[in-house]
């Protein structure tokens, strides 16, 4: 959906959304579709691109599962024909993909799996209040995936400097009040508004900029990289203003920050893999680039990881 369509719906001036978010377009699932459907398609493409078509485990980062119970990952694994592999969901909202990557790296390091399919998929159109311009303007649906394999720590593509953090005192900044055990255990009626996402915009902005900036630089330091050594920074695509604020805080040129938010919006756990796919397809990411990933999401959660971009086997499909 184009920003101009939402602006017309809410009777705001043309260009208002793009000027504040950097978003021109976002994509939504069709009626009857769910997060698992997007995850399957992303997983198929990632497995095909890996040239192996198999994985020993599947980690699905999502905060919009197909149902509260059971987890969505086992259904995705079955649809992909992976057999009886370990498959589970990771819920860290917009930090989900980085959390899932680190989890997958741990599975490989402990020899639980030799190859892990990591998927970030979310359908926030199903939890956004249609009458709330603040969230309607930002979120889109999407899925992206990557395959991690066992290998040497010094080879391109190996994850390093991984960091995960949280601050539960800020859990109320990004939340859905209804639907969980706390709401269901009370005798109070749950209103329809309680099932929609709410977000404290300014406080979330401040926290996102601070946490991602700190995490990115600490991860770079863990790799003995200075700010000048980083070729590309791929942050959670929350809002173009957040990306610009992080660039200013780190005193780095905006050209080093990968961004595809204009064409997809904020796709939550899918945003980093989609940004990586786009950057690789357009040549913005090339073999040998030193890359740092940074994420921030509800919880509050945040995390980062670094890698040297590998030579890909073939052209990365556009998301």
Short mmCIF file of C-alpha atoms in Angstrom, two decimals:
data_model
loop_
_atom_site.label_atom_id
_atom_site.label_comp_id
_atom_site.label_asym_id
_atom_site.label_seq_id
_atom_site.Cartn_x
_atom_site.Cartn_y
_atom_site.Cartn_z
CA UNK A 1 0.00 0.00 0.00
CA UNK A 2 1.31 3.44 -0.92
CA UNK A 3 1.72 6.13 1.72
CA UNK A 4 -0.44 8.41 -0.40
CA UNK A 5 -3.36 6.00 0.03
CA UNK A 6 -3.05 6.05 3.82
CA UNK A 7 -2.70 9.84 3.79
CA UNK A 8 -5.92 10.13 1.80
CA UNK A 9 -7.70 7.74 4.17
CA UNK A 10 -6.69 9.82 7.22
CA UNK A 11 -7.12 13.15 5.43
CA UNK A 12 -3.54 14.33 5.95
CA UNK A 13 -1.50 16.24 3.42
CA UNK A 14 0.32 14.39 0.65
CA UNK A 15 3.88 13.53 1.60
CA UNK A 16 3.24 13.77 5.34
CA UNK A 17 4.03 10.09 6.06
CA UNK A 18 7.12 9.88 3.87
CA UNK A 19 8.56 13.09 5.32
CA UNK A 20 8.31 11.65 8.84
CA UNK A 21 9.13 8.00 8.27
CA UNK A 22 10.91 7.69 4.94
CA UNK A 23 8.34 5.08 3.91
CA UNK A 24 6.68 5.26 0.52
CA UNK A 25 5.31 1.72 0.24
CA UNK A 26 4.50 -1.27 2.44
CA UNK A 27 3.15 -4.74 1.59
CA UNK A 28 0.36 -6.69 3.29
CA UNK A 29 -0.70 -10.31 3.28
CA UNK A 30 -3.85 -11.30 1.43
CA UNK A 31 -6.99 -12.34 3.34
CA UNK A 32 -6.52 -15.83 4.75
CA UNK A 33 -2.72 -15.68 4.67
CA UNK A 34 -0.61 -15.76 7.83
CA UNK A 35 2.96 -15.39 9.01
CA UNK A 36 3.70 -19.05 8.38
CA UNK A 37 2.89 -18.69 4.68
CA UNK A 38 5.44 -15.89 4.29
CA UNK A 39 7.98 -17.86 6.32
CA UNK A 40 7.64 -20.88 4.05
CA UNK A 41 8.25 -18.82 0.93
CA UNK A 42 11.28 -17.10 2.46
CA UNK A 43 12.63 -20.44 3.67
CA UNK A 44 12.25 -22.00 0.24
CA UNK A 45 14.27 -19.20 -1.37
CA UNK A 46 17.00 -19.32 1.27
CA UNK A 47 17.38 -23.10 0.99
CA UNK A 48 17.46 -22.91 -2.81
CA UNK A 49 20.07 -20.18 -2.66
CA UNK A 50 22.22 -22.25 -0.28
CA UNK A 51 22.33 -25.03 -2.88
CA UNK A 52 21.75 -27.70 -0.25
CA UNK A 53 17.95 -27.67 0.27
CA UNK A 54 18.20 -29.04 3.80
CA UNK A 55 18.66 -27.87 7.39
CA UNK A 56 19.04 -29.65 10.72
CA UNK A 57 17.07 -27.01 12.62
CA UNK A 58 14.75 -24.07 11.97
CA UNK A 59 14.56 -20.95 14.12
CA UNK A 60 11.65 -18.64 13.31
CA UNK A 61 11.77 -15.08 14.63
CA UNK A 62 8.23 -13.73 14.86
CA UNK A 63 5.91 -11.85 17.19
CA UNK A 64 2.87 -12.58 15.04
CA UNK A 65 2.61 -16.39 15.10
CA UNK A 66 -0.19 -18.12 13.26
CA UNK A 67 -1.69 -19.06 16.65
CA UNK A 68 -0.77 -18.47 20.29
CA UNK A 69 -0.32 -22.23 20.52
CA UNK A 70 1.33 -24.21 18.95
CA UNK A 71 4.49 -22.47 17.70
CA UNK A 72 4.58 -21.71 13.98
CA UNK A 73 8.10 -23.01 13.26
CA UNK A 74 7.26 -26.75 13.26
CA UNK A 75 4.51 -26.18 10.67
CA UNK A 76 6.96 -24.21 8.52
CA UNK A 77 9.57 -26.96 8.82
CA UNK A 78 7.01 -29.56 7.77
CA UNK A 79 5.88 -27.46 4.81
CA UNK A 80 9.52 -27.15 3.72
CA UNK A 81 9.98 -30.91 3.90
CA UNK A 82 12.76 -30.73 6.50
CA UNK A 83 11.58 -33.79 8.38
CA UNK A 84 11.84 -34.25 12.14
CA UNK A 85 14.20 -31.35 12.82
CA UNK A 86 14.31 -29.02 15.80
CA UNK A 87 11.98 -26.11 15.06
CA UNK A 88 10.92 -23.33 17.39
CA UNK A 89 9.84 -19.68 17.51
CA UNK A 90 11.84 -16.80 18.98
CA UNK A 91 9.78 -13.80 20.10
CA UNK A 92 11.90 -10.66 20.45
CA UNK A 93 9.77 -8.38 18.26
CA UNK A 94 11.99 -6.30 15.94
CA UNK A 95 15.17 -7.75 17.48
CA UNK A 96 13.96 -11.22 16.58
CA UNK A 97 16.20 -11.93 13.59
CA UNK A 98 19.41 -11.08 15.43
CA UNK A 99 18.25 -13.10 18.44
CA UNK A 100 17.50 -16.01 16.10
CA UNK A 101 20.90 -15.70 14.38
CA UNK A 102 22.72 -15.87 17.70
CA UNK A 103 20.57 -18.81 18.78
CA UNK A 104 21.38 -20.62 15.53
CA UNK A 105 25.09 -19.94 16.02
CA UNK A 106 24.79 -21.52 19.46
CA UNK A 107 23.10 -24.62 18.05
CA UNK A 108 25.97 -25.01 15.61
CA UNK A 109 28.68 -24.30 18.20
CA UNK A 110 27.27 -26.98 20.51
CA UNK A 111 26.96 -29.51 17.64
CA UNK A 112 23.19 -29.71 17.99
CA UNK A 113 22.95 -28.83 14.30
CA UNK A 114 25.33 -28.51 11.36
CA UNK A 115 23.06 -26.27 9.28
CA UNK A 116 20.29 -23.99 10.58
CA UNK A 117 17.59 -22.16 8.65
CA UNK A 118 16.87 -18.79 10.28
CA UNK A 119 13.69 -16.98 9.25
CA UNK A 120 12.38 -13.60 10.28
CA UNK A 121 8.69 -13.19 9.47
CA UNK A 122 5.97 -10.90 10.74
CA UNK A 123 2.52 -9.77 9.68
CA UNK A 124 1.97 -6.65 11.73
CA UNK A 125 -1.01 -5.73 9.56
CA UNK A 126 -2.91 -8.25 11.68
CA UNK A 127 -2.15 -6.46 14.98
CA UNK A 128 -2.12 -2.79 13.95
CA UNK A 129 -5.19 -0.72 14.80
CA UNK A 130 -6.69 0.36 11.46
CA UNK A 131 -7.68 3.66 13.07
CA UNK A 132 -4.20 4.48 14.41
CA UNK A 133 -2.24 6.54 11.89
CA UNK A 134 0.99 6.31 13.92
CA UNK A 135 1.28 2.55 13.46
CA UNK A 136 -0.60 2.22 10.17
CA UNK A 137 1.93 4.56 8.57
CA UNK A 138 4.93 2.49 9.63
CA UNK A 139 4.35 -1.25 9.57
CA UNK A 140 4.26 -3.69 6.68
CA UNK A 141 4.35 -7.47 6.36
CA UNK A 142 7.34 -9.48 5.18
CA UNK A 143 9.72 -12.39 5.62
CA UNK A 144 13.41 -13.01 4.99
CA UNK A 145 15.69 -15.92 5.72
CA UNK A 146 19.30 -17.11 5.82
CA UNK A 147 21.03 -20.47 6.15
CA UNK A 148 23.87 -20.79 8.67
CA UNK A 149 26.33 -23.69 8.48
CA UNK A 150 29.25 -24.95 10.52
CA UNK A 151 32.60 -23.61 9.38
CA UNK A 152 35.76 -21.84 10.47
CA UNK A 153 35.59 -18.76 12.67
CA UNK A 154 37.88 -16.85 10.33
CA UNK A 155 36.03 -17.45 7.07
CA UNK A 156 33.77 -14.88 5.40
CA UNK A 157 30.18 -15.11 6.59
CA UNK A 158 31.08 -16.28 10.09
CA UNK A 159 29.24 -14.37 12.82
CA UNK A 160 31.37 -12.68 15.46
CA UNK A 161 31.04 -10.10 18.21
CA UNK A 162 27.50 -11.20 18.95
CA UNK A 163 25.62 -9.31 21.65
CA UNK A 164 22.07 -9.61 23.01
CA UNK A 165 20.51 -7.36 25.65
CA UNK A 166 17.19 -6.43 27.20
CA UNK A 167 15.54 -4.05 29.64
CA UNK A 168 12.20 -5.29 30.88
CA UNK A 169 11.48 -2.04 32.69
CA UNK A 170 10.56 -0.62 29.29
CA UNK A 171 8.17 -3.41 28.34
CA UNK A 172 5.22 -1.04 28.14
CA UNK A 173 6.68 1.09 25.34
CA UNK A 174 5.73 -1.41 22.63
CA UNK A 175 2.93 -3.73 23.65
CA UNK A 176 -0.36 -5.52 23.02
CA UNK A 177 -2.27 -5.59 26.30
CA UNK A 178 -4.79 -8.31 25.44
CA UNK A 179 -4.55 -11.95 24.44
CA UNK A 180 -1.86 -13.14 26.83
CA UNK A 181 -2.10 -14.97 30.14
CA UNK A 182 -2.07 -11.80 32.25
CA UNK A 183 -5.18 -10.41 30.55
CA UNK A 184 -6.91 -13.79 30.40
CA UNK A 185 -6.34 -14.49 34.11
CA UNK A 186 -8.38 -11.46 35.19
CA UNK A 187 -12.14 -11.14 35.36
CA UNK A 188 -12.04 -7.83 33.51
CA UNK A 189 -13.51 -7.80 29.99
CA UNK A 190 -10.97 -7.45 27.20
CA UNK A 191 -11.91 -4.77 24.68
CA UNK A 192 -11.11 -5.02 21.01
CA UNK A 193 -8.63 -2.15 21.36
CA UNK A 194 -6.57 -4.27 23.77
CA UNK A 195 -5.73 -6.64 20.90
CA UNK A 196 -3.92 -3.97 18.88
CA UNK A 197 -0.31 -2.85 19.04
CA UNK A 198 0.42 0.36 20.93
CA UNK A 199 3.73 2.19 20.83
CA UNK A 200 5.08 5.18 22.74
CA UNK A 201 6.67 6.85 19.74
CA UNK A 202 9.09 9.42 21.20
CA UNK A 203 10.37 7.21 24.02
CA UNK A 204 10.80 4.30 21.61
CA UNK A 205 12.73 6.55 19.21
CA UNK A 206 15.13 7.65 21.94
CA UNK A 207 15.74 4.14 23.21
CA UNK A 208 16.19 2.70 19.71
CA UNK A 209 18.83 5.26 18.76
CA UNK A 210 20.77 4.88 22.00
CA UNK A 211 20.65 1.10 22.22
CA UNK A 212 21.49 0.36 18.59
CA UNK A 213 24.31 2.90 18.54
CA UNK A 214 25.92 1.44 21.64
CA UNK A 215 25.43 -2.15 20.57
CA UNK A 216 26.88 -1.62 17.10
CA UNK A 217 30.04 0.03 18.41
CA UNK A 218 30.56 -2.53 21.16
CA UNK A 219 30.23 -5.32 18.63
CA UNK A 220 32.72 -3.60 16.33
CA UNK A 221 35.11 -3.25 19.27
CA UNK A 222 34.72 -6.95 20.05
CA UNK A 223 35.99 -7.59 16.51
CA UNK A 224 38.83 -5.04 16.96
CA UNK A 225 37.17 -2.81 14.34
CA UNK A 226 37.07 0.94 14.58
CA UNK A 227 34.16 2.95 13.23
CA UNK A 228 36.19 3.60 10.07
CA UNK A 229 36.65 -0.15 9.56
CA UNK A 230 32.89 -0.76 9.19
CA UNK A 231 31.86 -0.81 5.53
CA UNK A 232 28.12 -1.33 6.04
CA UNK A 233 25.75 -1.09 8.99
CA UNK A 234 22.43 -2.88 8.62
CA UNK A 235 19.99 -1.77 11.29
CA UNK A 236 16.42 -2.76 11.95
CA UNK A 237 14.43 -0.69 9.47
CA UNK A 238 12.15 1.02 11.96
CA UNK A 239 12.03 4.57 10.65
CA UNK A 240 14.31 6.58 8.38
CA UNK A 241 14.71 9.19 11.10
CA UNK A 242 16.05 6.57 13.50
CA UNK A 243 18.59 5.42 10.93
CA UNK A 244 19.69 9.01 10.36
CA UNK A 245 19.94 9.67 14.10
CA UNK A 246 22.16 6.62 14.62
CA UNK A 247 24.39 7.77 11.76
CA UNK A 248 24.75 11.19 13.40
CA UNK A 249 25.41 9.69 16.82
CA UNK A 250 28.16 7.44 15.42
CA UNK A 251 29.49 10.25 13.22
CA UNK A 252 29.42 8.00 10.18
CA UNK A 253 28.25 8.88 6.64
CA UNK A 254 24.73 7.83 5.78
CA UNK A 255 26.08 5.95 2.74
CA UNK A 256 27.36 3.22 5.04
CA UNK A 257 23.86 2.52 6.35
CA UNK A 258 21.84 0.06 4.30
CA UNK A 259 18.21 1.09 3.95
CA UNK A 260 15.24 -0.32 2.06
CA UNK A 261 12.56 1.09 4.36
CA UNK A 262 11.14 3.30 1.61
CA UNK A 263 9.85 0.27 -0.31
CA UNK A 264 8.84 -2.13 2.49
CA UNK A 265 8.25 -0.14 5.68
CA UNK A 266 8.93 -1.56 9.11
CA UNK A 267 8.63 -5.34 8.72
CA UNK A 268 9.70 -6.11 12.32
CA UNK A 269 11.69 -9.38 12.51
CA UNK A 270 11.90 -9.52 8.71
CA UNK A 271 13.54 -6.12 8.27
CA UNK A 272 17.24 -7.05 8.57
CA UNK A 273 17.17 -10.10 6.26
CA UNK A 274 15.12 -8.15 3.71
CA UNK A 275 17.59 -5.26 3.87
CA UNK A 276 20.51 -7.66 3.44
CA UNK A 277 18.86 -9.33 0.44
CA UNK A 278 18.15 -6.01 -1.22
CA UNK A 279 21.66 -4.68 -0.61
CA UNK A 280 23.27 -7.85 -1.94
CA UNK A 281 21.06 -7.86 -5.03
CA UNK A 282 21.80 -4.24 -5.87
CA UNK A 283 25.55 -4.49 -5.23
CA UNK A 284 25.48 -2.28 -2.15
CA UNK A 285 26.91 -5.27 -0.27
CA UNK A 286 29.89 -7.01 -1.86
CA UNK A 287 32.30 -9.74 -0.80
CA UNK A 288 34.79 -8.55 1.78
CA UNK A 289 32.62 -5.80 3.27
CA UNK A 290 32.80 -5.60 7.04
CA UNK A 291 29.19 -5.56 8.18
CA UNK A 292 27.54 -4.94 11.54
CA UNK A 293 23.90 -5.81 12.14
CA UNK A 294 21.95 -3.92 14.79
CA UNK A 295 18.41 -4.39 16.06
CA UNK A 296 15.98 -2.97 18.61
CA UNK A 297 12.50 -4.08 19.54
CA UNK A 298 9.82 -4.46 22.16
CA UNK A 299 10.67 -6.02 25.45
CA UNK A 300 12.79 -3.95 25.38
CA UNK A 301 15.29 -6.02 23.42
CA UNK A 302 18.30 -5.19 21.29
CA UNK A 303 21.24 -7.02 19.77
CA UNK A 304 24.01 -6.95 17.21
CA UNK A 305 26.41 -9.17 15.32
CA UNK A 306 29.27 -8.69 12.87
CA UNK A 307 30.50 -10.56 9.81
CA UNK A 308 32.63 -10.19 6.74
CA UNK A 309 30.26 -10.46 3.79
CA UNK A 310 30.96 -13.67 1.83
CA UNK A 311 31.10 -14.29 -1.89
CA UNK A 312 27.62 -15.54 -2.70
CA UNK A 313 27.08 -18.58 -4.89
CA UNK A 314 24.64 -16.78 -7.17
CA UNK A 315 22.60 -13.64 -7.41
CA UNK A 316 20.40 -13.06 -4.38
CA UNK A 317 16.70 -12.95 -5.35
CA UNK A 318 14.93 -9.67 -4.65
CA UNK A 319 12.62 -9.87 -1.60
#
